[in-house]
Amino acid sequence: MPGVDISGRAAVVRPVGEIDIDTAPSLSRALAHALTIVTTSRADRVVADCSRVTFCDSSGLNALIAARLRAVEAGAAIHLANPAPQLQRLLQMTGAAPLFPREDLPGPLEPRLSDTRPAPPGTPEGR
């Protein structure tokens, strides 16, 4: 499940890789957790940093839209940061782009420690 970080007044979710039928439930849980943080703290919005999303299908789009509906009911918003071109096209083609305000975050963001993997043996970094 993507983690949730607090950055300023935003609860930031950072999905990585493909968002499809297998991974969309994890994104939904992370967005729900971020929304809980927003409703119980000084954070005022959820930001989905999509800079490391390589693919998003209708399952991922449905997860974003469902989370947006919950956020609106709670008086909050979900913003998108750094969406990759494929995700931008999906949002435009479906008419969902206006539902998600854009937010600038520094990008591409450095991987968190939990996202780093050791270099394979035999490479200069893995010696």
mmCIF file of C-alpha atoms in Angstrom:
data_model
loop_
_atom_site.group_PDB
_atom_site.id
_atom_site.type_symbol
_atom_site.label_atom_id
_atom_site.label_comp_id
_atom_site.label_asym_id
_atom_site.label_seq_id
_atom_site.Cartn_x
_atom_site.Cartn_y
_atom_site.Cartn_z
ATOM 1 C CA MET A 1 0.000 0.000 0.000
ATOM 2 C CA PRO A 2 1.354 3.446 -0.791
ATOM 3 C CA GLY A 3 2.287 5.322 2.325
ATOM 4 C CA VAL A 4 0.827 8.639 3.397
ATOM 5 C CA ASP A 5 3.136 11.529 4.232
ATOM 6 C CA ILE A 6 2.284 14.971 5.528
ATOM 7 C CA SER A 7 3.758 17.796 3.475
ATOM 8 C CA GLY A 8 2.739 21.230 4.675
ATOM 9 C CA ARG A 9 -1.047 21.103 4.872
ATOM 10 C CA ALA A 10 -1.410 18.145 2.514
ATOM 11 C CA ALA A 11 -1.687 14.421 3.146
ATOM 12 C CA VAL A 12 0.348 13.041 0.251
ATOM 13 C CA VAL A 13 -0.135 9.578 -1.258
ATOM 14 C CA ARG A 14 2.612 8.352 -3.601
ATOM 15 C CA PRO A 15 1.504 5.388 -5.705
ATOM 16 C CA VAL A 16 4.222 3.652 -7.700
ATOM 17 C CA GLY A 17 4.043 1.582 -10.871
ATOM 18 C CA GLU A 18 0.844 0.315 -12.425
ATOM 19 C CA ILE A 19 -2.590 1.069 -11.025
ATOM 20 C CA ASP A 20 -4.869 -1.658 -12.299
ATOM 21 C CA ILE A 21 -7.449 -4.141 -11.039
ATOM 22 C CA ASP A 22 -4.839 -5.751 -8.776
ATOM 23 C CA THR A 23 -3.383 -2.588 -7.258
ATOM 24 C CA ALA A 24 -6.361 -0.190 -7.242
ATOM 25 C CA PRO A 25 -7.670 -1.524 -3.878
ATOM 26 C CA SER A 26 -4.336 -0.613 -2.285
ATOM 27 C CA LEU A 27 -4.577 2.897 -3.707
ATOM 28 C CA SER A 28 -8.154 3.164 -2.411
ATOM 29 C CA ARG A 29 -7.026 2.230 1.104
ATOM 30 C CA ALA A 30 -4.171 4.751 1.005
ATOM 31 C CA LEU A 31 -6.471 7.521 -0.206
ATOM 32 C CA ALA A 32 -9.019 6.656 2.505
ATOM 33 C CA HIS A 33 -6.249 6.797 5.123
ATOM 34 C CA ALA A 34 -5.097 10.165 3.770
ATOM 35 C CA LEU A 35 -8.656 11.475 3.923
ATOM 36 C CA THR A 36 -8.892 10.350 7.550
ATOM 37 C CA ILE A 37 -5.746 12.351 8.269
ATOM 38 C CA VAL A 38 -7.265 15.393 6.561
ATOM 39 C CA THR A 39 -10.479 15.187 8.566
ATOM 40 C CA THR A 40 -8.683 14.728 11.894
ATOM 41 C CA SER A 41 -5.729 17.108 11.574
ATOM 42 C CA ARG A 42 -4.613 20.454 10.206
ATOM 43 C CA ALA A 43 -4.152 19.013 6.716
ATOM 44 C CA ASP A 44 -6.667 20.483 4.305
ATOM 45 C CA ARG A 45 -6.348 18.289 1.217
ATOM 46 C CA VAL A 46 -5.147 14.985 -0.164
ATOM 47 C CA VAL A 47 -2.513 15.078 -2.887
ATOM 48 C CA ALA A 48 -1.893 12.009 -5.038
ATOM 49 C CA ASP A 49 1.665 12.386 -6.333
ATOM 50 C CA CYS A 50 1.444 10.409 -9.568
ATOM 51 C CA SER A 51 5.008 11.084 -10.751
ATOM 52 C CA ARG A 52 5.930 7.397 -10.415
ATOM 53 C CA VAL A 53 2.728 5.919 -11.867
ATOM 54 C CA THR A 54 3.599 4.149 -15.111
ATOM 55 C CA PHE A 55 0.081 3.015 -16.064
ATOM 56 C CA CYS A 56 -3.469 3.580 -14.864
ATOM 57 C CA ASP A 57 -6.548 1.766 -16.129
ATOM 58 C CA SER A 58 -10.249 2.201 -15.384
ATOM 59 C CA SER A 59 -9.838 0.482 -12.004
ATOM 60 C CA GLY A 60 -7.336 3.110 -10.934
ATOM 61 C CA LEU A 61 -9.523 5.885 -12.300
ATOM 62 C CA ASN A 62 -12.502 4.483 -10.386
ATOM 63 C CA ALA A 63 -10.407 4.437 -7.194
ATOM 64 C CA LEU A 64 -9.519 8.107 -7.697
ATOM 65 C CA ILE A 65 -13.105 9.115 -8.471
ATOM 66 C CA ALA A 66 -14.548 7.174 -5.517
ATOM 67 C CA ALA A 67 -11.995 8.794 -3.197
ATOM 68 C CA ARG A 68 -12.875 12.195 -4.625
ATOM 69 C CA LEU A 69 -16.559 11.611 -3.856
ATOM 70 C CA ARG A 70 -15.714 10.716 -0.238
ATOM 71 C CA ALA A 71 -13.475 13.770 0.008
ATOM 72 C CA VAL A 72 -16.193 16.107 -1.280
ATOM 73 C CA GLU A 73 -18.638 14.642 1.251
ATOM 74 C CA ALA A 74 -16.079 15.399 3.969
ATOM 75 C CA GLY A 75 -15.509 18.942 2.719
ATOM 76 C CA ALA A 76 -12.043 18.166 1.356
ATOM 77 C CA ALA A 77 -10.422 17.800 -2.050
ATOM 78 C CA ILE A 78 -8.084 15.433 -3.835
ATOM 79 C CA HIS A 79 -5.420 17.059 -5.983
ATOM 80 C CA LEU A 80 -3.127 15.337 -8.476
ATOM 81 C CA ALA A 81 0.552 16.146 -8.731
ATOM 82 C CA ASN A 82 2.884 15.285 -11.574
ATOM 83 C CA PRO A 83 0.570 12.899 -13.494
ATOM 84 C CA ALA A 84 2.364 10.998 -16.232
ATOM 85 C CA PRO A 85 1.205 11.548 -19.835
ATOM 86 C CA GLN A 86 -0.746 8.259 -19.933
ATOM 87 C CA LEU A 87 -2.729 9.227 -16.839
ATOM 88 C CA GLN A 88 -3.294 12.716 -18.221
ATOM 89 C CA ARG A 89 -4.706 11.199 -21.442
ATOM 90 C CA LEU A 90 -6.992 8.885 -19.459
ATOM 91 C CA LEU A 91 -8.327 11.797 -17.420
ATOM 92 C CA GLN A 92 -8.874 13.895 -20.564
ATOM 93 C CA MET A 93 -10.525 11.091 -22.562
ATOM 94 C CA THR A 94 -12.963 10.289 -19.766
ATOM 95 C CA GLY A 95 -13.747 13.891 -18.895
ATOM 96 C CA ALA A 96 -12.434 13.395 -15.361
ATOM 97 C CA ALA A 97 -9.570 15.903 -15.590
ATOM 98 C CA PRO A 98 -11.612 18.845 -14.207
ATOM 99 C CA LEU A 99 -12.461 16.789 -11.102
ATOM 100 C CA PHE A 100 -8.866 16.807 -9.882
ATOM 101 C CA PRO A 101 -7.118 20.135 -9.334
ATOM 102 C CA ARG A 102 -3.411 20.018 -10.146
ATOM 103 C CA GLU A 103 -0.817 20.719 -7.530
ATOM 104 C CA ASP A 104 2.863 21.275 -8.124
ATOM 105 C CA LEU A 105 5.203 19.178 -6.046
ATOM 106 C CA PRO A 106 8.912 18.967 -6.649
ATOM 107 C CA GLY A 107 9.435 16.204 -9.120
ATOM 108 C CA PRO A 108 10.444 13.689 -9.757
ATOM 109 C CA LEU A 109 10.592 12.963 -6.080
ATOM 110 C CA GLU A 110 13.425 11.016 -4.594
ATOM 111 C CA PRO A 111 12.461 7.473 -3.580
ATOM 112 C CA ARG A 112 11.814 6.944 0.088
ATOM 113 C CA LEU A 113 14.053 4.480 1.910
ATOM 114 C CA SER A 114 11.314 1.849 1.766
ATOM 115 C CA ASP A 115 11.253 2.213 -2.039
ATOM 116 C CA THR A 116 14.968 1.627 -2.582
ATOM 117 C CA ARG A 117 16.358 -1.739 -3.538
ATOM 118 C CA PRO A 118 19.973 -2.865 -3.408
ATOM 119 C CA ALA A 119 21.867 -2.955 -6.679
ATOM 120 C CA PRO A 120 22.223 -6.408 -8.246
ATOM 121 C CA PRO A 121 25.463 -8.258 -7.519
ATOM 122 C CA GLY A 122 28.137 -7.766 -10.150
ATOM 123 C CA THR A 123 27.201 -4.171 -10.916
ATOM 124 C CA PRO A 124 29.475 -1.350 -9.800
ATOM 125 C CA GLU A 125 26.876 -0.235 -7.242
ATOM 126 C CA GLY A 126 26.362 -3.762 -5.900
ATOM 127 C CA ARG A 127 29.979 -4.761 -5.264
#
